[in-house]
Coordinates of C-alpha atoms in Angstrom, one line a residue:
M10 CA 41.8 -8.6 -24.4
T11 CA 39.6 -7.3 -27.3
C12 CA 36.3 -8.7 -28.3
P13 CA 36.8 -10.9 -31.5
E14 CA 34.0 -9.0 -33.2
S15 CA 35.9 -5.7 -32.9
R16 CA 38.4 -6.9 -35.5
F17 CA 35.7 -6.7 -38.2
S18 CA 34.1 -3.7 -39.9
P19 CA 30.4 -3.0 -39.2
H20 CA 29.6 -4.2 -42.7
A21 CA 31.5 -7.5 -42.1
V22 CA 29.7 -8.0 -38.8
H23 CA 26.3 -7.4 -40.4
S24 CA 27.1 -9.8 -43.2
F25 CA 28.3 -12.4 -40.7
R26 CA 25.1 -12.1 -38.6
S27 CA 22.9 -12.3 -41.7
E28 CA 24.5 -15.7 -42.5
L29 CA 23.6 -17.1 -39.0
P30 CA 20.7 -19.6 -38.9
Q31 CA 17.4 -17.9 -38.5
V32 CA 15.9 -18.2 -35.0
K33 CA 12.3 -17.4 -33.9
S34 CA 11.7 -16.3 -30.3
G35 CA 9.1 -14.8 -28.2
F36 CA 7.0 -14.9 -25.0
V37 CA 3.9 -17.0 -24.8
A38 CA 1.5 -16.2 -21.9
I39 CA -0.6 -19.2 -20.6
L40 CA -4.0 -18.0 -19.4
G41 CA -6.9 -19.9 -17.9
R42 CA -9.2 -20.5 -14.9
P43 CA -7.9 -22.2 -11.8
N44 CA -7.2 -25.9 -12.4
A45 CA -7.3 -25.6 -16.2
G46 CA -4.0 -27.4 -16.4
K47 CA -1.6 -24.5 -17.1
S48 CA 1.3 -25.6 -15.0
T49 CA 0.9 -29.2 -16.1
L50 CA 1.0 -28.1 -19.7
M51 CA 4.1 -26.0 -19.2
N52 CA 5.9 -28.8 -17.4
A53 CA 5.1 -31.2 -20.2
L54 CA 6.2 -28.8 -22.9
T55 CA 9.5 -27.9 -21.3
G56 CA 10.2 -31.5 -20.0
E57 CA 11.1 -30.1 -16.6
K58 CA 9.2 -29.5 -13.3
V59 CA 9.2 -25.7 -13.6
A60 CA 5.9 -25.2 -11.7
I61 CA 4.4 -27.1 -8.8
V62 CA 1.2 -29.0 -9.6
T63 CA -1.6 -30.2 -7.3
A64 CA -5.3 -31.0 -7.6
K65 CA -6.2 -27.9 -5.6
P66 CA -7.1 -24.7 -7.4
Q67 CA -5.0 -21.5 -7.2
T68 CA -1.8 -23.5 -6.7
T69 CA 0.2 -21.0 -8.8
R70 CA 0.7 -17.5 -7.3
N71 CA 3.4 -16.0 -9.4
R72 CA 4.4 -15.6 -13.0
I73 CA 6.7 -18.6 -13.7
I74 CA 8.8 -18.8 -16.8
G75 CA 9.6 -22.0 -18.6
V76 CA 12.0 -22.0 -21.6
L77 CA 11.7 -24.5 -24.5
E78 CA 14.4 -24.8 -27.1
V79 CA 13.0 -26.0 -30.4
E80 CA 15.3 -27.6 -33.0
A81 CA 15.0 -26.6 -36.6
R82 CA 13.0 -28.9 -38.8
K83 CA 13.9 -28.8 -42.5
K84 CA 11.0 -27.4 -44.6
V85 CA 8.8 -27.2 -41.5
H86 CA 10.2 -24.4 -39.2
P87 CA 13.5 -22.8 -38.2
A88 CA 15.0 -23.2 -34.7
A89 CA 13.1 -21.3 -32.0
Q90 CA 13.1 -20.4 -28.4
I91 CA 9.7 -20.3 -26.7
V92 CA 9.5 -18.5 -23.4
F93 CA 6.3 -19.8 -21.7
V94 CA 4.9 -17.6 -18.9
D95 CA 2.6 -19.6 -16.6
T96 CA 0.2 -17.4 -14.7
P97 CA -2.1 -17.7 -11.6
G98 CA -5.6 -19.0 -12.4
V99 CA -7.9 -16.2 -13.5
H100 CA -10.6 -15.4 -10.9
K101 CA -12.2 -12.3 -9.5
P102 CA -10.0 -11.1 -6.7
A103 CA -11.4 -11.2 -3.1
S104 CA -8.2 -10.4 -1.2
Q105 CA -5.0 -8.5 -1.5
L106 CA -3.2 -11.7 -2.4
D107 CA -5.8 -12.3 -5.2
R108 CA -5.3 -8.8 -6.5
R109 CA -1.5 -9.4 -6.6
M110 CA -2.1 -12.7 -8.5
L111 CA -4.3 -10.8 -11.0
Q112 CA -1.5 -8.2 -11.4
E113 CA 0.8 -11.1 -12.3
V114 CA -1.6 -12.0 -15.1
H115 CA -1.8 -8.5 -16.4
E116 CA 2.0 -8.2 -16.4
A117 CA 2.3 -11.4 -18.4
L118 CA -0.1 -10.1 -21.0
S119 CA 1.8 -6.8 -21.3
T120 CA 4.9 -8.6 -22.7
R121 CA 3.7 -11.4 -25.0
D122 CA 3.8 -12.5 -28.6
V123 CA 1.2 -15.2 -28.3
V124 CA -1.4 -16.0 -25.7
L125 CA -2.7 -19.5 -24.9
V126 CA -6.2 -19.6 -23.4
L127 CA -6.7 -22.9 -21.6
V128 CA -10.1 -24.4 -21.1
D129 CA -10.5 -27.6 -19.2
A130 CA -12.7 -29.7 -21.5
S131 CA -13.6 -32.2 -18.9
R132 CA -14.7 -29.6 -16.4
R133 CA -16.7 -27.7 -19.1
M134 CA -18.5 -30.9 -20.1
Q135 CA -19.3 -31.8 -16.5
L136 CA -20.9 -28.4 -16.1
E137 CA -22.8 -28.7 -19.3
A138 CA -24.1 -32.2 -18.2
A139 CA -25.1 -30.7 -14.8
G140 CA -27.2 -28.1 -16.5
E141 CA -24.8 -25.2 -16.9
P142 CA -25.5 -22.6 -19.6
G143 CA -24.0 -23.5 -23.0
D144 CA -22.8 -20.0 -23.6
V145 CA -21.2 -18.1 -20.7
L146 CA -22.5 -14.8 -22.1
E147 CA -26.1 -16.0 -21.4
Q148 CA -25.7 -15.9 -17.7
T149 CA -29.3 -15.7 -16.9
Q150 CA -30.2 -19.0 -18.6
T151 CA -30.0 -22.2 -16.7
R152 CA -31.1 -25.6 -18.0
V153 CA -32.7 -28.3 -15.8
P154 CA -30.3 -31.2 -15.5
Q155 CA -31.0 -34.1 -17.9
V156 CA -30.2 -36.7 -15.2
S157 CA -30.7 -35.9 -11.5
S158 CA -30.3 -38.0 -8.4
L159 CA -32.4 -35.5 -6.4
K160 CA -35.8 -36.4 -5.1
P161 CA -38.7 -34.2 -6.1
G162 CA -39.9 -31.6 -3.7
K163 CA -37.9 -29.4 -1.3
D164 CA -34.5 -31.2 -1.9
A165 CA -34.8 -30.9 -5.7
A166 CA -35.8 -27.2 -5.5
S167 CA -32.9 -26.5 -3.1
G168 CA -30.6 -28.4 -5.5
R169 CA -31.8 -26.3 -8.5
R170 CA -31.1 -23.1 -6.6
S171 CA -27.6 -24.3 -5.7
Q172 CA -26.9 -25.2 -9.3
S173 CA -28.2 -21.9 -10.4
R174 CA -25.8 -20.0 -8.1
K175 CA -22.9 -22.2 -9.3
S176 CA -23.9 -21.6 -12.9
S177 CA -24.0 -17.9 -12.4
N178 CA -20.7 -17.8 -10.6
W179 CA -19.0 -20.0 -13.2
A180 CA -20.4 -18.0 -16.1
S181 CA -19.3 -14.8 -14.5
E182 CA -15.8 -16.0 -14.0
E183 CA -15.6 -17.4 -17.5
E184 CA -16.7 -14.1 -18.9
F185 CA -14.1 -12.4 -16.7
L186 CA -11.4 -14.5 -18.3
F187 CA -12.5 -13.7 -21.9
S188 CA -12.7 -10.0 -21.0
L189 CA -8.9 -10.0 -20.5
I190 CA -8.1 -11.1 -24.1
R191 CA -10.6 -9.1 -26.1
E192 CA -8.3 -6.1 -26.4
L193 CA -5.2 -8.0 -27.3
D194 CA -3.5 -7.4 -30.6
C195 CA -1.6 -10.7 -30.8
P196 CA -2.5 -14.3 -31.9
V197 CA -4.7 -16.0 -29.2
F198 CA -4.9 -19.8 -29.3
L199 CA -7.7 -21.8 -27.7
V200 CA -6.2 -24.9 -26.0
L201 CA -8.7 -27.4 -24.8
T202 CA -7.0 -29.4 -22.1
K203 CA -7.6 -32.9 -20.5
I204 CA -9.2 -34.2 -23.7
D205 CA -8.2 -37.8 -22.7
L206 CA -11.1 -37.4 -20.1
V207 CA -13.7 -36.4 -22.8
A208 CA -15.4 -38.3 -25.6
K209 CA -14.3 -36.9 -29.0
D210 CA -17.8 -36.5 -30.3
V211 CA -18.6 -33.8 -27.6
L212 CA -15.6 -31.6 -28.4
L213 CA -17.1 -30.0 -31.5
P214 CA -20.1 -28.6 -29.8
L215 CA -17.8 -27.3 -27.0
I216 CA -15.5 -25.7 -29.6
D217 CA -18.5 -24.1 -31.3
T218 CA -19.7 -22.6 -28.0
L219 CA -16.2 -21.1 -27.2
T220 CA -15.5 -19.7 -30.7
R221 CA -18.7 -17.7 -30.6
Q222 CA -17.1 -15.7 -27.8
Y223 CA -13.7 -15.0 -29.5
N224 CA -12.1 -15.4 -32.9
F225 CA -9.2 -17.6 -32.0
A226 CA -6.2 -17.8 -34.3
E227 CA -5.9 -21.6 -33.6
I228 CA -7.9 -24.2 -31.8
I229 CA -5.9 -27.1 -30.5
P230 CA -7.1 -29.9 -28.2
V231 CA -4.4 -31.4 -26.0
S232 CA -3.7 -33.9 -23.3
A233 CA -0.5 -33.0 -21.4
R234 CA -0.7 -36.3 -19.5
K235 CA -0.6 -38.4 -22.8
R236 CA 1.2 -35.7 -24.8
D237 CA -1.5 -35.7 -27.4
G238 CA -1.4 -32.5 -29.5
L239 CA 1.7 -31.1 -27.9
D240 CA 3.8 -31.3 -31.1
L241 CA 1.1 -29.6 -33.1
L242 CA 0.8 -26.9 -30.5
V243 CA 4.6 -26.2 -30.5
R244 CA 4.6 -26.1 -34.3
K245 CA 1.7 -23.5 -34.4
I246 CA 3.4 -21.4 -31.7
V247 CA 6.7 -21.3 -33.7
D248 CA 4.8 -20.3 -36.8
A249 CA 3.3 -17.3 -34.9
L250 CA 6.5 -16.1 -33.3
P251 CA 8.6 -13.3 -34.8
V252 CA 12.2 -13.8 -35.9
G253 CA 14.5 -12.6 -33.2
E254 CA 17.3 -13.6 -30.8
R255 CA 17.3 -16.0 -27.9
Y256 CA 16.3 -14.5 -24.5
Y257 CA 18.0 -17.2 -22.5
P258 CA 21.0 -19.5 -22.9
K259 CA 20.1 -22.8 -24.7
D260 CA 20.5 -24.9 -21.5
Q261 CA 18.4 -22.7 -19.2
Y262 CA 14.8 -23.9 -18.7
T263 CA 13.6 -21.2 -16.2
D264 CA 14.6 -17.9 -14.7
Q265 CA 13.6 -18.9 -11.1
P266 CA 16.4 -19.0 -8.5
M267 CA 16.8 -22.2 -6.6
R268 CA 15.6 -20.6 -3.3
F269 CA 12.2 -19.9 -4.9
M270 CA 11.9 -23.3 -6.4
V271 CA 12.7 -24.9 -3.0
A272 CA 10.1 -22.7 -1.3
E273 CA 7.5 -23.8 -4.0
L274 CA 8.3 -27.5 -3.4
I275 CA 7.7 -27.0 0.3
R276 CA 4.4 -25.2 -0.4
E277 CA 3.4 -28.0 -2.8
R278 CA 3.7 -30.5 0.1
I279 CA 1.6 -28.3 2.3
L280 CA -1.1 -28.2 -0.5
V281 CA -0.9 -32.0 -0.7
E282 CA -0.8 -32.8 3.1
T283 CA -3.4 -30.3 4.4
G284 CA -7.0 -29.4 3.6
E285 CA -9.7 -26.8 4.1
E286 CA -8.3 -23.2 4.2
V287 CA -4.9 -24.1 5.5
P288 CA -3.0 -24.5 2.2
Y289 CA -4.4 -21.2 0.9
A290 CA -3.4 -19.4 4.1
A291 CA 0.2 -20.8 3.9
A292 CA 3.3 -19.0 2.6
V293 CA 6.9 -20.2 2.6
V294 CA 10.0 -18.1 3.0
I295 CA 13.5 -19.5 2.8
E296 CA 15.6 -18.1 5.7
Q297 CA 18.8 -20.0 5.2
F298 CA 20.3 -21.7 2.1
E299 CA 23.8 -23.0 2.5
E300 CA 24.8 -24.6 -0.7
A301 CA 26.7 -27.8 -0.6
E302 CA 30.5 -28.0 -1.1
P303 CA 31.6 -29.8 -4.3
P304 CA 31.5 -33.6 -4.0
A305 CA 34.7 -35.3 -2.8
P306 CA 36.9 -36.7 -5.6
P307 CA 36.4 -40.5 -6.3
R308 CA 38.5 -42.8 -4.2
K309 CA 39.5 -44.7 -7.3
K310 CA 39.2 -43.7 -10.9
G311 CA 35.8 -44.4 -12.3
Q312 CA 34.1 -44.7 -8.9
P313 CA 31.5 -42.2 -7.7
P314 CA 32.1 -40.0 -4.6
A315 CA 31.7 -41.6 -1.3
R316 CA 28.7 -39.4 -0.4
L317 CA 26.7 -36.6 -2.0
P318 CA 27.3 -33.1 -0.7
L319 CA 25.0 -31.7 1.9
T320 CA 22.9 -28.6 1.5
R321 CA 21.4 -27.0 4.6
I322 CA 18.0 -25.2 4.2
A323 CA 15.9 -23.5 6.8
A324 CA 12.4 -22.3 5.9
A325 CA 9.5 -20.6 7.7
I326 CA 5.9 -21.5 7.0
Y327 CA 3.6 -18.6 7.6
C328 CA -0.1 -19.0 8.3
E329 CA -2.8 -16.6 9.6
R330 CA -4.2 -18.3 12.8
E331 CA -3.1 -20.4 15.7
G332 CA -5.6 -23.1 14.7
Q333 CA -3.9 -23.3 11.3
K334 CA -0.5 -23.5 13.0
A335 CA -1.7 -26.4 15.1
I336 CA -2.8 -28.3 11.9
L337 CA 0.5 -27.6 10.1
I338 CA 2.5 -28.9 13.1
G339 CA 0.2 -31.8 13.9
K340 CA 0.1 -34.0 17.0
G341 CA 3.6 -34.3 18.3
G342 CA 4.9 -32.6 15.2
A343 CA 3.8 -35.4 12.9
K344 CA 2.2 -33.3 10.2
L345 CA 5.2 -31.0 9.9
K346 CA 7.5 -34.0 9.7
E347 CA 5.4 -35.4 6.8
I348 CA 5.6 -32.1 5.0
G349 CA 9.3 -31.9 5.5
T350 CA 10.0 -35.5 4.5
G351 CA 8.0 -35.2 1.3
A352 CA 9.6 -31.8 0.4
R353 CA 13.1 -32.9 1.2
K354 CA 12.9 -35.8 -1.3
Q355 CA 11.8 -33.4 -4.0
I356 CA 14.4 -30.8 -3.2
E357 CA 17.2 -33.5 -3.2
S358 CA 16.1 -34.5 -6.7
L359 CA 16.1 -30.9 -7.8
L360 CA 19.5 -30.1 -6.3
G361 CA 21.3 -33.4 -6.9
A362 CA 22.5 -33.3 -3.3
R363 CA 21.6 -34.4 0.2
V364 CA 19.5 -31.9 2.0
Y365 CA 19.1 -31.1 5.7
L366 CA 15.7 -29.3 5.9
E367 CA 14.5 -27.4 8.9
L368 CA 10.9 -26.1 9.1
H369 CA 9.1 -24.0 11.6
V370 CA 5.7 -22.3 11.6
I371 CA 5.0 -18.6 12.2
V372 CA 1.5 -17.0 12.6
E373 CA 1.2 -13.7 10.6
P374 CA -2.4 -12.6 11.2
N375 CA -4.3 -11.8 8.1
W376 CA -1.2 -11.7 5.9
R377 CA -3.2 -12.2 2.7
E378 CA -4.5 -8.6 3.1
S379 CA -1.1 -7.2 3.8
R380 CA 0.4 -5.7 0.7
P381 CA 4.0 -5.3 2.2
F382 CA 4.1 -8.9 3.3
I383 CA 2.8 -10.1 -0.1
E384 CA 5.4 -8.0 -1.8
S385 CA 8.1 -9.6 0.4
L386 CA 7.1 -13.0 -0.9
D387 CA 8.1 -12.1 -4.5
W388 CA 11.4 -13.8 -5.3
R389 CA 12.5 -10.8 -7.3
N390 CA 12.2 -8.6 -4.2
Q391 CA 13.9 -11.3 -2.1
L392 CA 16.9 -11.4 -4.5
Q393 CA 17.1 -7.6 -4.3
K394 CA 17.2 -7.6 -0.5
L395 CA 19.8 -10.4 -0.5
A396 CA 22.0 -8.4 -2.9
E397 CA 21.6 -5.3 -0.7
A398 CA 22.4 -7.2 2.5
Q399 CA 25.5 -8.8 0.8
G400 CA 26.6 -5.3 -0.4
N401 CA 26.2 -3.9 3.2
E402 CA 28.2 -6.8 4.6
K403 CA 31.0 -6.3 2.1
A404 CA 31.1 -2.5 2.8
A405 CA 31.2 -3.2 6.5
D406 CA 34.1 -5.6 6.1
E407 CA 36.1 -3.2 3.9
E408 CA 35.5 -0.4 6.5
Y409 CA 36.6 -2.6 9.3

């Protein structure tokens, strides 16, 4: 069978393509400090749970793609496909895992058409009210809090020293974030998040402070929770994107395989159910993923299948110490059961099937400093290994 296009001359093909509706497309990197609301924003924009979200910082460890198909609006903008790239929270690396996360940020910035720099307006205002420096470049300046519950004397002095250290660390991290965008040659938008938690009259001074550090192409305050400002943000992004072709099919909202999304949902429950250092020392690897058989046909026309199909999943939760393993399992296995029950409900919603989920915990000492182990957690590497294993099995079967 020949391709229909081959029946036309090159000139005819070019003329046909030139008559197709114009489409804009491109990659939009989402950048920000931990807990700036990057994943929440991407989920709100795509309308899907592409990335896991928790109240804990550094929830995201990988680049995660979310695809938004934008319909054409007459006299406003043509149709567009926006490929959002969520990135780990920007912070100075302290471990091999941190360095890997920062590498994910740099890779997202290397292939982008627009960059969104997210700043949590509520967090920034809290720091300002607590006496943080107004300009992160002035790291040596620290104001005395306007309102303090500390008593004068030793406690107050200790509190001021503590605030000074936090101020310096916060300013240093903020400057580290801005250093990543100063050499970019693409439009950079400042997106102020969580504005529903901040009085409007304090946003202008905050914007003035931030725009003294970088000449942003656009400044857009948003609330992902209330969807305030999202339509404007999408419109401005479409305006900035080049004309091109779609990178993904219209109905695809992410490039992540189901195995990785399932592992992330399990890790999300670990973040929710545990505290202290445990969630940061935890990693999840899917060991078995047996997809469900198609649902049985309805017993009578118009009736749903008797039961949803069953998918069997086995996953390993890695931690670094025996004490962390004990916490993850809990007394009599109670904590592991809570994690499994919560994750299973989310996975069933994702897959549209019943799920049998088996979890077990493995101690891998100091894995956050092990580059080979960290590389093995990347779903792209996992897919490559699966393909190689399947190829070897097929070759062995043919040889037999």
